[in-house]
PDB file of C-alpha atoms in Angstrom:
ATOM      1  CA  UNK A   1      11.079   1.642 -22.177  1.00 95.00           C
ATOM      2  CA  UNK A   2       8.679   4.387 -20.626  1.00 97.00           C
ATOM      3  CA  UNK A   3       6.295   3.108 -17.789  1.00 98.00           C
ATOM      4  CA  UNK A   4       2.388   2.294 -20.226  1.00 97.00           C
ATOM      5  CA  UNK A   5      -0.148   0.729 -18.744  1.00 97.00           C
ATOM      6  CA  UNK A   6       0.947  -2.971 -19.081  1.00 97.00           C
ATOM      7  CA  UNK A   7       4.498  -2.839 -18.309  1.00 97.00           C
ATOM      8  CA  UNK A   8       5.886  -4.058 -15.317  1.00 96.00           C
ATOM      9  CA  UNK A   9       8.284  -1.779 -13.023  1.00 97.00           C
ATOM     10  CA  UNK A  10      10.704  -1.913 -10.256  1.00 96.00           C
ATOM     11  CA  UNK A  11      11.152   0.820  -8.135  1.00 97.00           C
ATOM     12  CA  UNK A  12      12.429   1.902  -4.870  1.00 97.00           C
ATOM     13  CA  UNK A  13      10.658   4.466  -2.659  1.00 97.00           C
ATOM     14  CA  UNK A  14      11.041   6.918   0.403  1.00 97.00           C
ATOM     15  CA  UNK A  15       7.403   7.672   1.880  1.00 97.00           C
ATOM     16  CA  UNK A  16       7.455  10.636   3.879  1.00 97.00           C
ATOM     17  CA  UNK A  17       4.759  13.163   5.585  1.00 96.00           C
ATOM     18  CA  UNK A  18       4.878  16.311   7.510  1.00 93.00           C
ATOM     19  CA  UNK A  19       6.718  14.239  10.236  1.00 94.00           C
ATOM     20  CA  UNK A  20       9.037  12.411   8.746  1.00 95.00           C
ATOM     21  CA  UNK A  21      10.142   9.130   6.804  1.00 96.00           C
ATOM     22  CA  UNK A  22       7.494   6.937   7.152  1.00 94.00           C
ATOM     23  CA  UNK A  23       8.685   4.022   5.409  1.00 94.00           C
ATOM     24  CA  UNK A  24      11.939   3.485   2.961  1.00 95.00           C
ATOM     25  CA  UNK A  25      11.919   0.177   0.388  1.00 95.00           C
ATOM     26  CA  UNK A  26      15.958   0.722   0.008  1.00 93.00           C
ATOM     27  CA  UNK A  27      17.163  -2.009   2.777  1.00 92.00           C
ATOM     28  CA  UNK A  28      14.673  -4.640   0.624  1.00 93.00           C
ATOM     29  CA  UNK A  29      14.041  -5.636  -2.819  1.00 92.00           C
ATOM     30  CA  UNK A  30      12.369  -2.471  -4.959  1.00 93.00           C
ATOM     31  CA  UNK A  31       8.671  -3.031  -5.424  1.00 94.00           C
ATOM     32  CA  UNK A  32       7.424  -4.705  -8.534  1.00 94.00           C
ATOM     33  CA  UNK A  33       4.121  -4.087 -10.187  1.00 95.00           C
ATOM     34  CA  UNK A  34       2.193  -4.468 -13.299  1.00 96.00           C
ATOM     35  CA  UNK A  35       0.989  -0.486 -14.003  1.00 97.00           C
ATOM     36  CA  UNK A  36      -2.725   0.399 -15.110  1.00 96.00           C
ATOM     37  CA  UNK A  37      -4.366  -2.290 -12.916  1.00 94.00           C
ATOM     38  CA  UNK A  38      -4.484  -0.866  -9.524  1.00 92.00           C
ATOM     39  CA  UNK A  39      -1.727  -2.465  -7.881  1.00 92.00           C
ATOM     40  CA  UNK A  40      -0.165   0.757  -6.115  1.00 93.00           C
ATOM     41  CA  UNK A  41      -2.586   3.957  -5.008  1.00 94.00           C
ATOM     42  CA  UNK A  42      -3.972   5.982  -7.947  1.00 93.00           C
ATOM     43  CA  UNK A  43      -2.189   9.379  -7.389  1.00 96.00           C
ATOM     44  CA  UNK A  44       1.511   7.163  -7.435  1.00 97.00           C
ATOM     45  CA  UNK A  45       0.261   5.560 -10.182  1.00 96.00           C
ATOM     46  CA  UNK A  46      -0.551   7.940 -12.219  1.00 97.00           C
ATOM     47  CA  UNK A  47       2.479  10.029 -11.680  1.00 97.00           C
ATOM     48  CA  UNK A  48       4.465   6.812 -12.558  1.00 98.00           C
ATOM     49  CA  UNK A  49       3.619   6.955 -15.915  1.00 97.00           C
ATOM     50  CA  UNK A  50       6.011   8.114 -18.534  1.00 97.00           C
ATOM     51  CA  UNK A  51       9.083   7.542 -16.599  1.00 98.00           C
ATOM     52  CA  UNK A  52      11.607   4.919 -17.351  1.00 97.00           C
ATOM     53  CA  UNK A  53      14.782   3.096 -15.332  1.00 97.00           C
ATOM     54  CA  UNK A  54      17.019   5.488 -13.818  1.00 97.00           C
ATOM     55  CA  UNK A  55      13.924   7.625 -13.589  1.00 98.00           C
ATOM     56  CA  UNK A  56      14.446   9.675  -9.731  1.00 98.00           C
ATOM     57  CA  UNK A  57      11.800  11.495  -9.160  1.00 98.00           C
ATOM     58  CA  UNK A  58       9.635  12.929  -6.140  1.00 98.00           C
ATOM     59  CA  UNK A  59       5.441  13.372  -6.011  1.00 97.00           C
ATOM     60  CA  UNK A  60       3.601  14.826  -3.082  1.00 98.00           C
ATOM     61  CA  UNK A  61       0.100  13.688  -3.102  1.00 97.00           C
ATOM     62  CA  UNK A  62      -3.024  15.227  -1.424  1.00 97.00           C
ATOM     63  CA  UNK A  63      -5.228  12.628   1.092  1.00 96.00           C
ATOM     64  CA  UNK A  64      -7.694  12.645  -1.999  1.00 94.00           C
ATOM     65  CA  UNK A  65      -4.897  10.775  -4.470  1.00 95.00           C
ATOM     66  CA  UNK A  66      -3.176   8.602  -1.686  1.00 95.00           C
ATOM     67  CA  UNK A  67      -5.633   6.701   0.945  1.00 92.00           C
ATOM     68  CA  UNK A  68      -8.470   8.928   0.936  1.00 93.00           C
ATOM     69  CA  UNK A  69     -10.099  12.003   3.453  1.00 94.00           C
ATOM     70  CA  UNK A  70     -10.601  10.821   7.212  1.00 92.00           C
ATOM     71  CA  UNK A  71     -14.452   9.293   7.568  1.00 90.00           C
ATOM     72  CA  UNK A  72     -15.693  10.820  10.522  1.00 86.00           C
ATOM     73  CA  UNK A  73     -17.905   7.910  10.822  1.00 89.00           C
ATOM     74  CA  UNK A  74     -15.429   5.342  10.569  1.00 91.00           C
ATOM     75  CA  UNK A  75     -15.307   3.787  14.643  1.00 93.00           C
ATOM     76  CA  UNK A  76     -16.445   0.006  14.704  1.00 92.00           C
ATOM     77  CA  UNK A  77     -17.053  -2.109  17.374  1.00 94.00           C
ATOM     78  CA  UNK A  78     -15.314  -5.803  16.810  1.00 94.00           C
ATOM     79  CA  UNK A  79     -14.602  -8.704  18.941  1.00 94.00           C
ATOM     80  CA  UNK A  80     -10.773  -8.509  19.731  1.00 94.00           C
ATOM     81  CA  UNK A  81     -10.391 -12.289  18.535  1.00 93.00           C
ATOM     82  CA  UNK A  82     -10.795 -11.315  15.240  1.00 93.00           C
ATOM     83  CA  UNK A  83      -7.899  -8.194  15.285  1.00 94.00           C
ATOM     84  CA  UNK A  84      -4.496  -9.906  13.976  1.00 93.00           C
ATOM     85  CA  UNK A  85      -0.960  -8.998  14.267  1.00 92.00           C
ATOM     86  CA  UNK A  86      -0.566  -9.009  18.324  1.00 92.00           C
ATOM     87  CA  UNK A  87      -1.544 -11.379  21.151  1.00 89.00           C
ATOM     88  CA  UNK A  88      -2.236  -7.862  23.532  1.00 93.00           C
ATOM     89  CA  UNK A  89      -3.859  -4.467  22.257  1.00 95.00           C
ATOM     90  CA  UNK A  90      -3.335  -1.118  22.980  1.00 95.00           C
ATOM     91  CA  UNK A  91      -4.764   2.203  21.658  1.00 95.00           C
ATOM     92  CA  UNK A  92      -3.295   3.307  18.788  1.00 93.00           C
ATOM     93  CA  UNK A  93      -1.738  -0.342  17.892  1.00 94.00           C
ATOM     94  CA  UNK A  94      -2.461  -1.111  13.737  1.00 92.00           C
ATOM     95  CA  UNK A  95      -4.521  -4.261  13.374  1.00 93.00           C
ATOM     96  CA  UNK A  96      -5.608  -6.441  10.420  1.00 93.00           C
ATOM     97  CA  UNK A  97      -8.930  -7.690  10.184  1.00 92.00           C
ATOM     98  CA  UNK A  98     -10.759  -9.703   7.802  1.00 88.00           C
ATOM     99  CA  UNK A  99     -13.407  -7.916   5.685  1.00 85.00           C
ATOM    100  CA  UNK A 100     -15.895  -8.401   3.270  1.00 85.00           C
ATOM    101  CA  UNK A 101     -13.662  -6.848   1.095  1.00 80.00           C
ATOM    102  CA  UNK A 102     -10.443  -8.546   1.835  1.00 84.00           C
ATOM    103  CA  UNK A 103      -7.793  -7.654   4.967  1.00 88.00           C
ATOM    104  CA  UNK A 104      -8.519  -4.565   6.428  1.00 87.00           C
ATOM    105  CA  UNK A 105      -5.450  -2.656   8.538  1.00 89.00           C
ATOM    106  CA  UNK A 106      -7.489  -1.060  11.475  1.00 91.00           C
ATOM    107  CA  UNK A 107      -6.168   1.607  14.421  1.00 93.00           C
ATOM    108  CA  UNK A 108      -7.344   0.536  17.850  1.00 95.00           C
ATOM    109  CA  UNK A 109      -9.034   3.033  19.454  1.00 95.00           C
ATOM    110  CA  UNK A 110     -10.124   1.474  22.436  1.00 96.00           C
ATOM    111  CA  UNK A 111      -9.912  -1.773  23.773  1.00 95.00           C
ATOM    112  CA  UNK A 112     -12.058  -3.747  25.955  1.00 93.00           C
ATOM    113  CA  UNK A 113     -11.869  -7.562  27.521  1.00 92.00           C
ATOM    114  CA  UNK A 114     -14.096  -9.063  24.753  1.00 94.00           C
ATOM    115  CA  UNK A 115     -14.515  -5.946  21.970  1.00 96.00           C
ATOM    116  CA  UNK A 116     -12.709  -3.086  20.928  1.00 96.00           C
ATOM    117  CA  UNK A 117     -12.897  -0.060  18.842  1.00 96.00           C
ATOM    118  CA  UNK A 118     -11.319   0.330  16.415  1.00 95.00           C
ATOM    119  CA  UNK A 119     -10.807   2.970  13.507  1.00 94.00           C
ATOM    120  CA  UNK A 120     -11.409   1.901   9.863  1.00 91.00           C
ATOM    121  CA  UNK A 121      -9.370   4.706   8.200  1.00 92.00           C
ATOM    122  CA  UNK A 122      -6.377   3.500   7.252  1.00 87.00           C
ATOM    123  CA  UNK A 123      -3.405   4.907   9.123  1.00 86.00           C
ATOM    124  CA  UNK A 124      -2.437   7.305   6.264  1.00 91.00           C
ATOM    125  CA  UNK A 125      -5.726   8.816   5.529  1.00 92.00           C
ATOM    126  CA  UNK A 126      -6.360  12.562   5.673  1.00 94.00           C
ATOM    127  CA  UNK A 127      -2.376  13.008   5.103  1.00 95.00           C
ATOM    128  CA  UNK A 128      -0.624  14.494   2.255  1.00 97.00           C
ATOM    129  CA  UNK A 129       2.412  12.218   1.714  1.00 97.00           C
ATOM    130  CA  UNK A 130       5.539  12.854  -0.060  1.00 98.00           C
ATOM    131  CA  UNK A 131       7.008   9.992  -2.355  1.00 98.00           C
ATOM    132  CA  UNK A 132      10.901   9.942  -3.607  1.00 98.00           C
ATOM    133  CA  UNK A 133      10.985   7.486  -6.462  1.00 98.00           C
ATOM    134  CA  UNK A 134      13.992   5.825  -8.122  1.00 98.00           C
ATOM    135  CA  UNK A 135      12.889   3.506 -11.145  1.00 98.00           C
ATOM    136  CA  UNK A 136      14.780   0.414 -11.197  1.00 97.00           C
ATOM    137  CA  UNK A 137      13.698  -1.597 -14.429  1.00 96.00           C
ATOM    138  CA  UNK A 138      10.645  -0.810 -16.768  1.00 97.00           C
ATOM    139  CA  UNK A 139       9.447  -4.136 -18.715  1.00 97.00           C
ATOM    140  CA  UNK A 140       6.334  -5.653 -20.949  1.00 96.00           C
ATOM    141  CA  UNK A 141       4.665  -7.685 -18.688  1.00 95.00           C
ATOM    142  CA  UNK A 142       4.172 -11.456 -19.748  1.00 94.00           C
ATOM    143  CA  UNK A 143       0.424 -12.423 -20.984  1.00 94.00           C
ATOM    144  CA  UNK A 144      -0.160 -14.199 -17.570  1.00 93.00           C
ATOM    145  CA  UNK A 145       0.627 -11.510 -15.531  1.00 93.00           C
ATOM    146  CA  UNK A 146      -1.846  -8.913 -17.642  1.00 93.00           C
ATOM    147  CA  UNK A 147      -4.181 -12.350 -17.270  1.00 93.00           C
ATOM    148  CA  UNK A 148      -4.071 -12.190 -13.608  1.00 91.00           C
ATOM    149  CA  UNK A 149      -3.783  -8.248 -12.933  1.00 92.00           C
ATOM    150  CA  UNK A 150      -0.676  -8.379 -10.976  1.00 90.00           C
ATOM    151  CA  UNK A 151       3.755  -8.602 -11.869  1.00 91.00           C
ATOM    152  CA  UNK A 152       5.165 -11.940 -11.018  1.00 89.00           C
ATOM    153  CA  UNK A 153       8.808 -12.078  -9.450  1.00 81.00           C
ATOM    154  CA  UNK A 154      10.949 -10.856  -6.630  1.00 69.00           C
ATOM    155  CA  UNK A 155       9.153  -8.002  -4.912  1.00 61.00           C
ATOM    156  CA  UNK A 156       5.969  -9.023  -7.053  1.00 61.00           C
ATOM    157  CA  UNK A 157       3.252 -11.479  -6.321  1.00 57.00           C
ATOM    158  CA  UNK A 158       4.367 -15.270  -5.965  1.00 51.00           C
ATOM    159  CA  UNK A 159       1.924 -18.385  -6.883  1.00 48.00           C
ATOM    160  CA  UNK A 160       2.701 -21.471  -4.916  1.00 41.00           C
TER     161      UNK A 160
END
């Protein structure tokens, strides 16, 4: 079955940039996600489609396809309560925060006793990344998961 919008796929991944592996899904379950709704960044998305299991394939993708151009305007000043993921902050430490738009990962620029700066970008903007692929399992997805816009399963999303 070839990857159509509406089919859920499992896939491992490699994620490298000009300095190296950034991240590698191998030691884990692959990913799982329903394709044509979003789930994974447009330019991976897109380059997903067509291929099937036992698909290996790599796809280098400009800033513009993966998590967008650096915002030059894109410092913030927040109250360090809010920053999650450590009880002390240093510069250059990734934070989530909440937004209006959901959880927000954050670079800490600067930190202060009460506020800090922080960086909105997300840590891979303004780099081209590199994306080795190996395509585990290519399947319909189930009503309910088209319903709710996201695969259900191991590596997927789980409702409790």
């Amino acid at each position: 079955m070839q990857i159509t919008k509406d089919t859920v796929v499992q896939f491992h991944y490699t994620l490298s940039d000009d300095t190296g592996v950034l991240e590698n899904s191998r030691s884990q379950d692959p990913v799982l996600y329903l394709q044509g709704h979003g789930n994974l960044i447009e330019g991976l998305e897109k380059s997903m489609e067509g291929h099937q299991a036992g698909d290996q394939f790599n796809v280098t993708l400009a800033p513009a396809d993966a998590y967008g151009e650096i915002a030059a305007d894109s410092i913030q000043s927040v109250q360090v309560k809010h920053l999650m993921g450590a009880k002390k902050w240093k510069p250059g430490m990734v934070a989530v925060v909440n937004t209006e738009q959901g959880q927000r990962q954050v670079t800490v620029v600067k930190v202060g006793m009460f506020k800090a700066e922080v960086d909105t970008n997300h840590p891979l903007a303004g780099k081209t990344l590199s994306f080795d692929i190996d395509v585990i399992d290519v399947r319909a997805a189930s009503a309910e998961e088209i319903e709710h816009g996201h695969a259900h399963g191991v590596g997927g999303h789980h409702h409790h």
